[in-house]
CSV table of C-alpha atoms in Angstrom, one decimal:
chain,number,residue,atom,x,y,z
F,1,UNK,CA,31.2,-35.1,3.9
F,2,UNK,CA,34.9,-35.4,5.0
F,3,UNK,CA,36.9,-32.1,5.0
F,4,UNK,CA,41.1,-32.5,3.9
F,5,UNK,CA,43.4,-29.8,5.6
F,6,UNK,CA,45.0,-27.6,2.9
F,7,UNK,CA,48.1,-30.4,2.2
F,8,UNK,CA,45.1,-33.4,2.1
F,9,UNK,CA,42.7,-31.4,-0.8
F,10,UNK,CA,41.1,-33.6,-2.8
F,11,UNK,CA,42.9,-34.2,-6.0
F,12,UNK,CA,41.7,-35.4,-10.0
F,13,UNK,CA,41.7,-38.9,-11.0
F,14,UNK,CA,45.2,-40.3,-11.8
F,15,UNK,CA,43.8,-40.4,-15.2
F,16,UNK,CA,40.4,-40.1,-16.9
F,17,UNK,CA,41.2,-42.4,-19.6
F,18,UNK,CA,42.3,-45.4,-17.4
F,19,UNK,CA,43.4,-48.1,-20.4
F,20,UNK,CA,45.5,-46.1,-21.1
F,21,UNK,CA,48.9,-47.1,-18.7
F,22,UNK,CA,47.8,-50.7,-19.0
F,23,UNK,CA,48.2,-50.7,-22.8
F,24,UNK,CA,51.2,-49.2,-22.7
F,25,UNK,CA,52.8,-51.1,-20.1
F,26,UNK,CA,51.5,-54.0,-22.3
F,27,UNK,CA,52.9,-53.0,-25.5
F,28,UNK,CA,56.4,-51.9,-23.5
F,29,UNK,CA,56.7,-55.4,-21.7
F,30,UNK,CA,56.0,-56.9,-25.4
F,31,UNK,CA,58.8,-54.8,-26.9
F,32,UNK,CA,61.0,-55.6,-24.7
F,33,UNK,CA,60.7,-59.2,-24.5
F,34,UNK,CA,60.8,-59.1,-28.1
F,35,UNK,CA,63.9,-57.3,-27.8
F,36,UNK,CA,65.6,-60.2,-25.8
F,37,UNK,CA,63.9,-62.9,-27.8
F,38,UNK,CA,65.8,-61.3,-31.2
F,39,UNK,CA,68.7,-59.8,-30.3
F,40,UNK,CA,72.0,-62.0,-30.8
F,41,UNK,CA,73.5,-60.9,-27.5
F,42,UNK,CA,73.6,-62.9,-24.4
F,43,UNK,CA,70.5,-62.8,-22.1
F,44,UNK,CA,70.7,-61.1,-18.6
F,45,UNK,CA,68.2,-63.3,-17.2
F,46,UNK,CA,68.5,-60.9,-14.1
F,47,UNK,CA,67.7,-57.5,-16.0
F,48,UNK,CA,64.9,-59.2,-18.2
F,49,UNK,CA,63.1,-60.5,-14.7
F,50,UNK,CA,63.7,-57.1,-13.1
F,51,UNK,CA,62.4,-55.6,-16.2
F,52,UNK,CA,59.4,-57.7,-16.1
F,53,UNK,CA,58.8,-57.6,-12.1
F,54,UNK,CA,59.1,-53.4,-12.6
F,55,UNK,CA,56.1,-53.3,-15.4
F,56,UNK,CA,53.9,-55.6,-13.2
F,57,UNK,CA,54.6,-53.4,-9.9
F,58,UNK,CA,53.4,-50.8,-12.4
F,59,UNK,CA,50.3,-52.4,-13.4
F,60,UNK,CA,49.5,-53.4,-9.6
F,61,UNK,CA,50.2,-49.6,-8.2
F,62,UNK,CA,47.2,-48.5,-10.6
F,63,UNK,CA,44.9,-51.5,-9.7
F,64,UNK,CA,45.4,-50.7,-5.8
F,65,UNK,CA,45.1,-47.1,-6.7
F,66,UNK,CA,42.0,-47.5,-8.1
F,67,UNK,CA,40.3,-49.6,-5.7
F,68,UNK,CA,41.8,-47.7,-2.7
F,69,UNK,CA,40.5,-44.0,-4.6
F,70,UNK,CA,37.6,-44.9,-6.6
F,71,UNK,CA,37.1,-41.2,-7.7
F,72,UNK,CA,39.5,-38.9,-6.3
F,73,UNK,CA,42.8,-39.3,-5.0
F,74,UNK,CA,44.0,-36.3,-2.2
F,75,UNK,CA,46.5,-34.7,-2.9
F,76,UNK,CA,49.4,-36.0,-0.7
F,77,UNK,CA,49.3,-39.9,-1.8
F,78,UNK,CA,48.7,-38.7,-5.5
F,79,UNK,CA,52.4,-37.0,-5.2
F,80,UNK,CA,53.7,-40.3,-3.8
F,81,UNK,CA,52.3,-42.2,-6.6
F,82,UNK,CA,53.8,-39.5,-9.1
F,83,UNK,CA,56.9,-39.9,-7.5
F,84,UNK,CA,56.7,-44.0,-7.0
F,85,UNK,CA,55.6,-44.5,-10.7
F,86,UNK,CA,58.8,-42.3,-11.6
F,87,UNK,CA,61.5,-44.3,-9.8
F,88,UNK,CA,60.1,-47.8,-11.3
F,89,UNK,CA,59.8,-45.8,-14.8
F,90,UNK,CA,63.6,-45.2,-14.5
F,91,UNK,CA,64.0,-48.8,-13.3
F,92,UNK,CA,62.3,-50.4,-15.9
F,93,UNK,CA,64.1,-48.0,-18.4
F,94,UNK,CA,67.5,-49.1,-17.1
F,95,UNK,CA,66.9,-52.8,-17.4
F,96,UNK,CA,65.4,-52.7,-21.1
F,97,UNK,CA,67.7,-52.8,-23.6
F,98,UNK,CA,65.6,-51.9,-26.3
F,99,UNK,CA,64.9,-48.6,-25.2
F,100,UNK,CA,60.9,-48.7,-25.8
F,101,UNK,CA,60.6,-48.0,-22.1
F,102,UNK,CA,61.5,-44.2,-22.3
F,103,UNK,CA,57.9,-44.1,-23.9
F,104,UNK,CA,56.4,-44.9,-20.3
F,105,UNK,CA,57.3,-41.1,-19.7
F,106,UNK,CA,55.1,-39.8,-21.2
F,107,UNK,CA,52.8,-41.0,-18.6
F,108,UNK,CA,54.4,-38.3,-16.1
F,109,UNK,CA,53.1,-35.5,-17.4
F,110,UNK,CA,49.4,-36.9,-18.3
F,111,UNK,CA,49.3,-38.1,-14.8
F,112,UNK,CA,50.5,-34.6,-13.5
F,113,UNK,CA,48.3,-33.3,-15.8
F,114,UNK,CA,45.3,-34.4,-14.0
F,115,UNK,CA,46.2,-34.7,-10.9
F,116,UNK,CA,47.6,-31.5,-10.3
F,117,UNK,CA,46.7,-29.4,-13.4
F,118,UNK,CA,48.4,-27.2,-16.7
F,119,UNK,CA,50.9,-25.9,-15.2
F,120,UNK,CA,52.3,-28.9,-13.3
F,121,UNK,CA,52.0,-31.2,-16.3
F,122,UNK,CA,54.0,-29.0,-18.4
F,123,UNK,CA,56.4,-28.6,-15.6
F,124,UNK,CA,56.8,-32.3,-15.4
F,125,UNK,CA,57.1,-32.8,-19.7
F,126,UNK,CA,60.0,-30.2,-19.6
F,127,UNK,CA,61.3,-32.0,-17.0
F,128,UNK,CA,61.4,-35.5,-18.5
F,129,UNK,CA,63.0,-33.8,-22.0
F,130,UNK,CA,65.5,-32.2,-20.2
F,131,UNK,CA,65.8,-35.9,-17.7
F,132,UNK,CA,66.5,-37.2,-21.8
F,133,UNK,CA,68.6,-35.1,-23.0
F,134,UNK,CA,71.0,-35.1,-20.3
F,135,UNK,CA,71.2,-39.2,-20.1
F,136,UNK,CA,71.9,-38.3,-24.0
F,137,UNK,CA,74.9,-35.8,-23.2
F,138,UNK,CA,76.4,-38.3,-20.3
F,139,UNK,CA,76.5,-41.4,-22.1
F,140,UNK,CA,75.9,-41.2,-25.9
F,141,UNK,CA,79.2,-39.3,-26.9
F,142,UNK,CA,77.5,-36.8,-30.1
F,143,UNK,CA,74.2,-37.8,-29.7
F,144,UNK,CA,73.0,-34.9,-31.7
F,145,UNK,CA,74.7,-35.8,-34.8
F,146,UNK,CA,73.0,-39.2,-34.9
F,147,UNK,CA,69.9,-39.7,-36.3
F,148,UNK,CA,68.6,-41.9,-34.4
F,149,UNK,CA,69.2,-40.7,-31.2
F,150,UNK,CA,67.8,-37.2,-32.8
F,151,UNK,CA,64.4,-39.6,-33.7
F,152,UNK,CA,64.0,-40.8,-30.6
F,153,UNK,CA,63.9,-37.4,-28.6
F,154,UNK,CA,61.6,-35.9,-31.4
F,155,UNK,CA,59.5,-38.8,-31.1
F,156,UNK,CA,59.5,-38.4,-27.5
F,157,UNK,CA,58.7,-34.7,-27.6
F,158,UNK,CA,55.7,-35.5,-29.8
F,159,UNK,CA,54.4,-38.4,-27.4
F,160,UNK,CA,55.1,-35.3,-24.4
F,161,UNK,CA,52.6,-33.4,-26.4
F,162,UNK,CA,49.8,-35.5,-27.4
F,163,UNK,CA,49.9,-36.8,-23.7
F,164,UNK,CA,49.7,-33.5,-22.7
F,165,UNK,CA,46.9,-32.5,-24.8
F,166,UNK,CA,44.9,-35.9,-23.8
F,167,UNK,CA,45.3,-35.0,-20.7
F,168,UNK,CA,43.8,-30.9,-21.3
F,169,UNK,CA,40.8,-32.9,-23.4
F,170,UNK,CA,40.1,-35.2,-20.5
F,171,UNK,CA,40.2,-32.1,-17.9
F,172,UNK,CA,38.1,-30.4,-19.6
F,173,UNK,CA,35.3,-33.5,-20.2
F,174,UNK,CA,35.6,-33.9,-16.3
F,175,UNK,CA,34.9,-30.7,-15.4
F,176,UNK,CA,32.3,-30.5,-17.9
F,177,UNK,CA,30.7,-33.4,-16.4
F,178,UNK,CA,30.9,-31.8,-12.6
F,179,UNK,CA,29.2,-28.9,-14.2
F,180,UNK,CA,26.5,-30.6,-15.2
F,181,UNK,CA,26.1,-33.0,-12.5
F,182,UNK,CA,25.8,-29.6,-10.7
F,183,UNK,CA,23.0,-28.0,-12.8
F,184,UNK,CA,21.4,-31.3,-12.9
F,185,UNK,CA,21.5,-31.2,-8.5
F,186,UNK,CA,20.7,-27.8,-8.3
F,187,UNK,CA,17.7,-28.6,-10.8
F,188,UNK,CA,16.3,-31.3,-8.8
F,189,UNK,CA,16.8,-28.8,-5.5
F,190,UNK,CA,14.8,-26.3,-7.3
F,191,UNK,CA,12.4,-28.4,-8.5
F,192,UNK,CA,11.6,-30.1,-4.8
F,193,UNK,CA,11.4,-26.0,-3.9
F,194,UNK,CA,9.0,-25.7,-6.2
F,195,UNK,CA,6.8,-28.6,-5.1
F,196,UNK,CA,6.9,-27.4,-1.7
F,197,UNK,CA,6.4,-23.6,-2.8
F,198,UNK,CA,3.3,-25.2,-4.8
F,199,UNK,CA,1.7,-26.5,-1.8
F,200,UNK,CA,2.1,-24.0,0.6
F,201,UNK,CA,0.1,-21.9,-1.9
F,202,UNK,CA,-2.2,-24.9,-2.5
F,203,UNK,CA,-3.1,-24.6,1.5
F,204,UNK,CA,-2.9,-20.7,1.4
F,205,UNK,CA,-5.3,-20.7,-1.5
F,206,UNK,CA,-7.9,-23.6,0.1
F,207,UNK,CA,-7.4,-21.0,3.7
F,208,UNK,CA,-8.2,-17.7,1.5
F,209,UNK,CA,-11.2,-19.8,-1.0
F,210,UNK,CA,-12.7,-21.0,3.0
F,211,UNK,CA,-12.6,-17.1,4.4
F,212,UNK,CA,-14.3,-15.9,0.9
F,213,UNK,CA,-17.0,-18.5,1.1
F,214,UNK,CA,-17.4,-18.2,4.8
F,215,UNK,CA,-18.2,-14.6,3.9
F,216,UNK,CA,-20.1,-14.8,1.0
F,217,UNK,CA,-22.3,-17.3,3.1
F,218,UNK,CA,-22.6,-14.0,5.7
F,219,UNK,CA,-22.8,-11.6,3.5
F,220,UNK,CA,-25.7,-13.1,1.3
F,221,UNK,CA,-27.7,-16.2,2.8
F,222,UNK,CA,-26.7,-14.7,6.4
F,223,UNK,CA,-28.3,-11.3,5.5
F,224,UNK,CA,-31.5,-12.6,4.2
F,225,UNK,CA,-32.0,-14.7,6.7
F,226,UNK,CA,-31.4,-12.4,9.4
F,227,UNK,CA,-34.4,-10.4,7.2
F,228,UNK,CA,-36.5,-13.3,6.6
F,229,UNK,CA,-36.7,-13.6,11.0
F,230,UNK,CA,-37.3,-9.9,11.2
F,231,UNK,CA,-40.3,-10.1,9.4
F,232,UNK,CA,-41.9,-12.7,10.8
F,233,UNK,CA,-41.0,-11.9,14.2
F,234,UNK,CA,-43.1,-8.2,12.9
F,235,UNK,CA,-45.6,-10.8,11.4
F,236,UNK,CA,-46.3,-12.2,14.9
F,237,UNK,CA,-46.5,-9.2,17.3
F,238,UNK,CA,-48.9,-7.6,14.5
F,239,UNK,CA,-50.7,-10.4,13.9
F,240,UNK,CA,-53.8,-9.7,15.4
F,241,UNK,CA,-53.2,-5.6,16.3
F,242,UNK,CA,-52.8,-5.2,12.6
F,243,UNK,CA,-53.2,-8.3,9.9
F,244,UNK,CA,-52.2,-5.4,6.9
F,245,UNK,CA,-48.7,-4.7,8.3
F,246,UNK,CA,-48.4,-8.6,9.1
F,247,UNK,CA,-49.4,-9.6,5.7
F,248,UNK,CA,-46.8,-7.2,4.4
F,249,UNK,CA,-44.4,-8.7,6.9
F,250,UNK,CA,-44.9,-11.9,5.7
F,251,UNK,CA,-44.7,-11.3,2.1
F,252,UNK,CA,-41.6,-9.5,2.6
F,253,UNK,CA,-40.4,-12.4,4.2
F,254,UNK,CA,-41.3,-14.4,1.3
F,255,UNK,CA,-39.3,-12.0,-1.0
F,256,UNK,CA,-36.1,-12.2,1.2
F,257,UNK,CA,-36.3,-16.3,1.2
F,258,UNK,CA,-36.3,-15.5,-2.7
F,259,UNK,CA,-33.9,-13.2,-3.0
F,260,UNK,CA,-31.5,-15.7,-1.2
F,261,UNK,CA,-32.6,-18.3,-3.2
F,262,UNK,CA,-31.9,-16.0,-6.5
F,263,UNK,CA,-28.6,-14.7,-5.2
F,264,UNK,CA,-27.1,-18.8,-4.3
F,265,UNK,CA,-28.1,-19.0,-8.2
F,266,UNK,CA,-26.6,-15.7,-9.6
F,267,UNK,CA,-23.0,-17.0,-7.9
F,268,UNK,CA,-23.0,-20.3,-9.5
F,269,UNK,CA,-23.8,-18.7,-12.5
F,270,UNK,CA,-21.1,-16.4,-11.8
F,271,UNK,CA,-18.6,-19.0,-11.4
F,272,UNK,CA,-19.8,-20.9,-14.6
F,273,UNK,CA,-20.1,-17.9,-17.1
F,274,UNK,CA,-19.4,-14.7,-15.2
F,275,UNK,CA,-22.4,-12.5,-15.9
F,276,UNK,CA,-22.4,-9.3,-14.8
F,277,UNK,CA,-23.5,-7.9,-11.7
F,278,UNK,CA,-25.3,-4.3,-11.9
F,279,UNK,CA,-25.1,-3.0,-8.0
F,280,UNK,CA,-27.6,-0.7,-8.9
F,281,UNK,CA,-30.6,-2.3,-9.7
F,282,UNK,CA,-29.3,-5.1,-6.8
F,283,UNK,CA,-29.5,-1.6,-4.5
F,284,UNK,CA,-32.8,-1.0,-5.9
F,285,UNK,CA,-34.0,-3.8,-5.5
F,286,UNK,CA,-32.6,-4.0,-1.3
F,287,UNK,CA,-33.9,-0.7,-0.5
F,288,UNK,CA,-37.5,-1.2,-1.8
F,289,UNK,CA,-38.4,-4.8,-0.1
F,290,UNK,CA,-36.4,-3.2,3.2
F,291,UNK,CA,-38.8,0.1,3.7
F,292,UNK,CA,-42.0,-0.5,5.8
F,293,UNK,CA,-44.8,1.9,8.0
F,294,UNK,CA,-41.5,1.8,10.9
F,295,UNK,CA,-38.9,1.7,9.0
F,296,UNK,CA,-37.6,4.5,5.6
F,297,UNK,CA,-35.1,3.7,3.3
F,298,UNK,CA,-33.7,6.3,0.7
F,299,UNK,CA,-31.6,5.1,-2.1
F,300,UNK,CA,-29.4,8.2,-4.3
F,301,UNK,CA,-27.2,7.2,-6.9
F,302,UNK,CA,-24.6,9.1,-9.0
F,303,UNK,CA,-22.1,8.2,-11.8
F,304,UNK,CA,-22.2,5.2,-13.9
F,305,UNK,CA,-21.1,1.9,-12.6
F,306,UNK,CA,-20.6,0.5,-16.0
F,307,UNK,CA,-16.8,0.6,-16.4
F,308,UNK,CA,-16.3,-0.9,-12.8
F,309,UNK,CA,-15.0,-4.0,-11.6
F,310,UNK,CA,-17.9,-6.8,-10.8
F,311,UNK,CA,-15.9,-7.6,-7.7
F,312,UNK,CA,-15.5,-4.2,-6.5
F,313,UNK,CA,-19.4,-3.3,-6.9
F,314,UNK,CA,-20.0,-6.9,-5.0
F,315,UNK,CA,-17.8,-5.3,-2.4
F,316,UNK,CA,-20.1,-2.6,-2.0
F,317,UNK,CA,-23.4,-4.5,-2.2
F,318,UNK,CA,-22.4,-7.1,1.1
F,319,UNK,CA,-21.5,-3.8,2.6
F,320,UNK,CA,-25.0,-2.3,1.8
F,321,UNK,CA,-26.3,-5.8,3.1
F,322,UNK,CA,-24.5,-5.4,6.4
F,323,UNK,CA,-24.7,-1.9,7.4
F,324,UNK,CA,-28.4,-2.0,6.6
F,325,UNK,CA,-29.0,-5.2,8.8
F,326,UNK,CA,-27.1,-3.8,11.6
F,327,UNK,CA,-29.2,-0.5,11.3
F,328,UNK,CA,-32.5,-2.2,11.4
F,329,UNK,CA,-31.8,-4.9,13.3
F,330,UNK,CA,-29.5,-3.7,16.2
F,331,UNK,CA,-29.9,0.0,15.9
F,332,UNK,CA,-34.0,0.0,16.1
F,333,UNK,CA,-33.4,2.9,13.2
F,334,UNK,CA,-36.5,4.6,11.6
F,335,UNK,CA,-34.7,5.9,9.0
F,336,UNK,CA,-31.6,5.1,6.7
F,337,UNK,CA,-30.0,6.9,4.0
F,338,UNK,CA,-28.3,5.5,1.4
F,339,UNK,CA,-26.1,6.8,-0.9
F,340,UNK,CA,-23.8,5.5,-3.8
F,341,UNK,CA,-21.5,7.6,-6.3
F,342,UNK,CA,-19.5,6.1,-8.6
F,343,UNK,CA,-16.5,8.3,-9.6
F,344,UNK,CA,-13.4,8.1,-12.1
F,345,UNK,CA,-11.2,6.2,-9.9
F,346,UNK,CA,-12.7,4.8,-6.7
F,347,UNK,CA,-16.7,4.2,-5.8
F,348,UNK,CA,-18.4,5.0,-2.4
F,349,UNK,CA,-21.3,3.9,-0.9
F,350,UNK,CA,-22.5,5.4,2.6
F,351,UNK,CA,-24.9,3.9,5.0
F,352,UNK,CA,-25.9,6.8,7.6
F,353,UNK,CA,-28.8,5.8,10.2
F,354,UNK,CA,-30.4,7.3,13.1
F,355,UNK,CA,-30.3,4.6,15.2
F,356,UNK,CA,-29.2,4.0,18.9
F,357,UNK,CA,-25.7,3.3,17.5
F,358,UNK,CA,-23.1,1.2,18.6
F,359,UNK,CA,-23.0,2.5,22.5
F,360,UNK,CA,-26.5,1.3,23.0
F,361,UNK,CA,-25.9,-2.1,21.0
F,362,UNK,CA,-24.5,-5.6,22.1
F,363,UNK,CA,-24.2,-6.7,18.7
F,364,UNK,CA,-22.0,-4.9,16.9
F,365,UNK,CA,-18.3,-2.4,17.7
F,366,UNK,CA,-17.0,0.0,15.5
F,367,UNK,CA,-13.4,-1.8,16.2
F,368,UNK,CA,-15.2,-4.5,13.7
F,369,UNK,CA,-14.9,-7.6,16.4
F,370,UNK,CA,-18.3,-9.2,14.9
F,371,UNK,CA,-18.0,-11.3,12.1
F,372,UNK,CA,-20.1,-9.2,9.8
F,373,UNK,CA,-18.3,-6.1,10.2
F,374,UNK,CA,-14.6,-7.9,10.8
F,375,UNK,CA,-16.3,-9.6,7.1
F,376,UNK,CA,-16.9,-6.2,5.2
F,377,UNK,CA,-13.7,-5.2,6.3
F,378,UNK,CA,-11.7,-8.0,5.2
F,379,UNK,CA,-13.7,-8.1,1.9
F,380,UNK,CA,-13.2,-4.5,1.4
F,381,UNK,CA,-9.8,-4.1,2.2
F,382,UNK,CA,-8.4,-7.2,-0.2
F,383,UNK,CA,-9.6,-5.1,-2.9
F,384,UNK,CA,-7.8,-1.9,-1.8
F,385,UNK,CA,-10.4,-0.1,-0.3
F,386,UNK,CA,-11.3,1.4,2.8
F,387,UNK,CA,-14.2,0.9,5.3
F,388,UNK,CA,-14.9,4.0,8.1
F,389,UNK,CA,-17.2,3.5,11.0
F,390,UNK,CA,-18.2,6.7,12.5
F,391,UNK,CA,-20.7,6.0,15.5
F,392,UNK,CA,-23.0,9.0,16.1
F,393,UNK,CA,-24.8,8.0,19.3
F,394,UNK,CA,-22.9,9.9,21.5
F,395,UNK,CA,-24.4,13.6,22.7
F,396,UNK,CA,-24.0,16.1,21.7
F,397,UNK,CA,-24.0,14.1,18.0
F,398,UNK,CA,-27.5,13.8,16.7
F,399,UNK,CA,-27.0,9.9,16.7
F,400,UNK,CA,-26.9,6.9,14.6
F,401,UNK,CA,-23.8,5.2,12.6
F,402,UNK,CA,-22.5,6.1,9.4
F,403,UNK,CA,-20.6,3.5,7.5
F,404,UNK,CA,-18.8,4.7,4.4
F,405,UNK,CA,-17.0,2.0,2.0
F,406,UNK,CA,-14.3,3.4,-0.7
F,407,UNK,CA,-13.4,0.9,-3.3
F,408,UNK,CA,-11.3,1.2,-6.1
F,409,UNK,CA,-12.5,0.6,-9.8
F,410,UNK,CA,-10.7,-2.3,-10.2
F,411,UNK,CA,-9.2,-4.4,-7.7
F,412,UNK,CA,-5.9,-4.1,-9.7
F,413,UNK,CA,-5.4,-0.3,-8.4
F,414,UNK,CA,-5.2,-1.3,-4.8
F,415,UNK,CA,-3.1,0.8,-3.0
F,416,UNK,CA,-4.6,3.7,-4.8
F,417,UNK,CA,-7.6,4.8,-2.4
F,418,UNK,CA,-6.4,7.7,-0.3
């Protein structure tokens, strides 16, 4: 965009109503040749010519005006073509003897008007009544007791004002227009924002739906398969030492395949018509397929889930999943205790095991760099809750890993577990 220095600001359109100088130097040329064709004097062929070659000077000044400023003129040549159309307005006045050419000035202060604004336009039409009376006083001996000398300055004073106002009206449409060109800019500015605001959530949304499924796939499918290899790897080695415990093996294998098969179901369902999830009997029913002759698994609940948030007791449920998994699986512990109390504001669930821990395992680091644990943490803490890993395995500690998981009873209060 090109800058103007402070004497080269951009100034209004000459005039916002541009038939207007044209019709009045039409109807002016008209009187005055009129004029000459009726009056009974002798024609100044001279003064009629100049008179003519002054209006059509004026007529070209606002076609190469226009062409040259299409919308705006600066400040500078709009002064210069104040000041031009002035001298040819006194011209033109001095060469008409009919006098209808005093009305051309009342284009001085419409075209100050808008060029320059109020105050210079009103500057300008006191200037052209007092430009009046003064011709009046210098060569009209008692104007001001002859009527129509009186006429024509009160007609002149009233063509001063309605210029003037015309000129206020036509400000104030311009600007009004600018304003709304504005709103209508800054409209189509915010509403490209918002396009680009709505994809960026769009992607952050796809990014955040990709992590939850990747660790609901964990968390569920993940954990029962990870149980469903256990048993038959038990099913093997106790295949022939023991066909009881391998039977049992098997058959709890059987039931984890299930399970996974009935929890892929219970989320689509979920998603279609949201029925409720009750983490206690899916606790239940965890703890009692999980026990074996090798392996025992205590379950104590207090409180009532009933008033909780399905998300927050699926929380604590892939928790369950995961710290029991890492217990049996990678801790090689014979017994796990778990524990869930559901209280007025926040639910806990501990999963304490007296395993080898996480010194003695590859698989698993309390810093969470595993996916299962970095998982639980991530599901945990979008709800606002809190996971703590305290690893037991240590001497003089009596060994083992307890996990505890605090969530909130509605994901809405996060930010409120101490």
């Amino acid at each position: 965009m090109k800058s103007y220095s402070e004497g080269e600001r951009m100034a209004s359109p000459p005039t916002a109503v541009p038939w207007i100088p044209p019709v009045l130097y039409t109807a002016v040329l008209a009187g005055g040749i009129y004029h000459t064709a009726v009056s009974d004097g002798p024609v100044h062929l001279g003064r009629a010519a100049g008179f003519v070659a002054g209006l059509v000077l004026l007529l070209t000044l606002e076609l190469v005006q226009r062409r040259r400023w299409s919308t705006s003129t600066p400040a500078r040549p709009a002064a210069a073509l104040l000041a031009a159309r002035l001298v040819l307005f006194s011209a033109v006045a001095v060469l008409d003897g009919s006098g209808v050419s005093r009305a051309l000035f009342v284009l001085v202060p419409f075209t100050a008007y808008l060029a320059f604004g109020r105050r210079t336009g009103l500057v300008c039409g006191a200037g052209c009544v007092v430009l009046l009376v003064t011709g009046y006083t210098l060569w009209v001996p008692r104007w001001w007791v002859r009527a129509e000398y009186v006429s024509d300055l009160l007609m002149f004073g009233l063509g001063l004002a309605l210029a003037v106002s015309m000129a206020a009206v036509a400000v104030r449409e311009q600007q009004g227009r600018a304003r709304l060109e504005g709103v209508l800019t800054e409209l189509a500015s915010s509403h490209a924002r918002l396009s680009e605001y709505a994809l960026r959530v769009a992607e952050l949304s796809t990014a955040d739906e990709r992590n939850r499924v990747a660790r609901e796939i964990h968390d569920s499918l993940g954990h029962h398969l990870t149980a469903v290899a256990i048993q038959l790897e038990k099913a093997e080695a106790f295949r022939e030492l023991d066909p009881q415990a391998s039977a049992k093996a098997v058959s709890d294998a059987r039931w984890s395949a299930g399970r996974a098969l009935t929890e892929v179901r219970e989320s689509v369902s979920a998603l279609r018509d949201a029925r409720p999830f009750s983490l206690t009997r899916a606790l239940t029913d965890l703890v009692r397929h999980l026990g074996d002759d090798h392996l025992t698994v205590t379950l104590h609940i207090t409180g009532d889930e009933t008033e909780y948030d399905a998300e927050s007791l699926t929380a604590l449920y892939r928790a369950a999943q995961e710290a029991l998994t890492n217990a049996h699986r990678h801790g090689r512990a014979t017994r796990i205790d778990v524990t869930a109390a559901y209280g007025q504001s926040t639910a806990r669930l501990i999963v304490a095991d007296n395993g080898r821990g996480f010194t003695a395992s590859t698989a698993a680091r309390p810093s969470g760099t595993g996916f299962g644990i970095r998982g639980m943490r991530e599901r945990v803490e979008l709800i606002g809750g809190r996971v703590d890993i305290d690893d037991r395995s240590t001497p003089p500690a009596a060994g083992g890993v307890v996990v505890t998981v605090t969530v909130p009873r509605s994901p809405l209060l996060a930010g409120s577990v101490a």
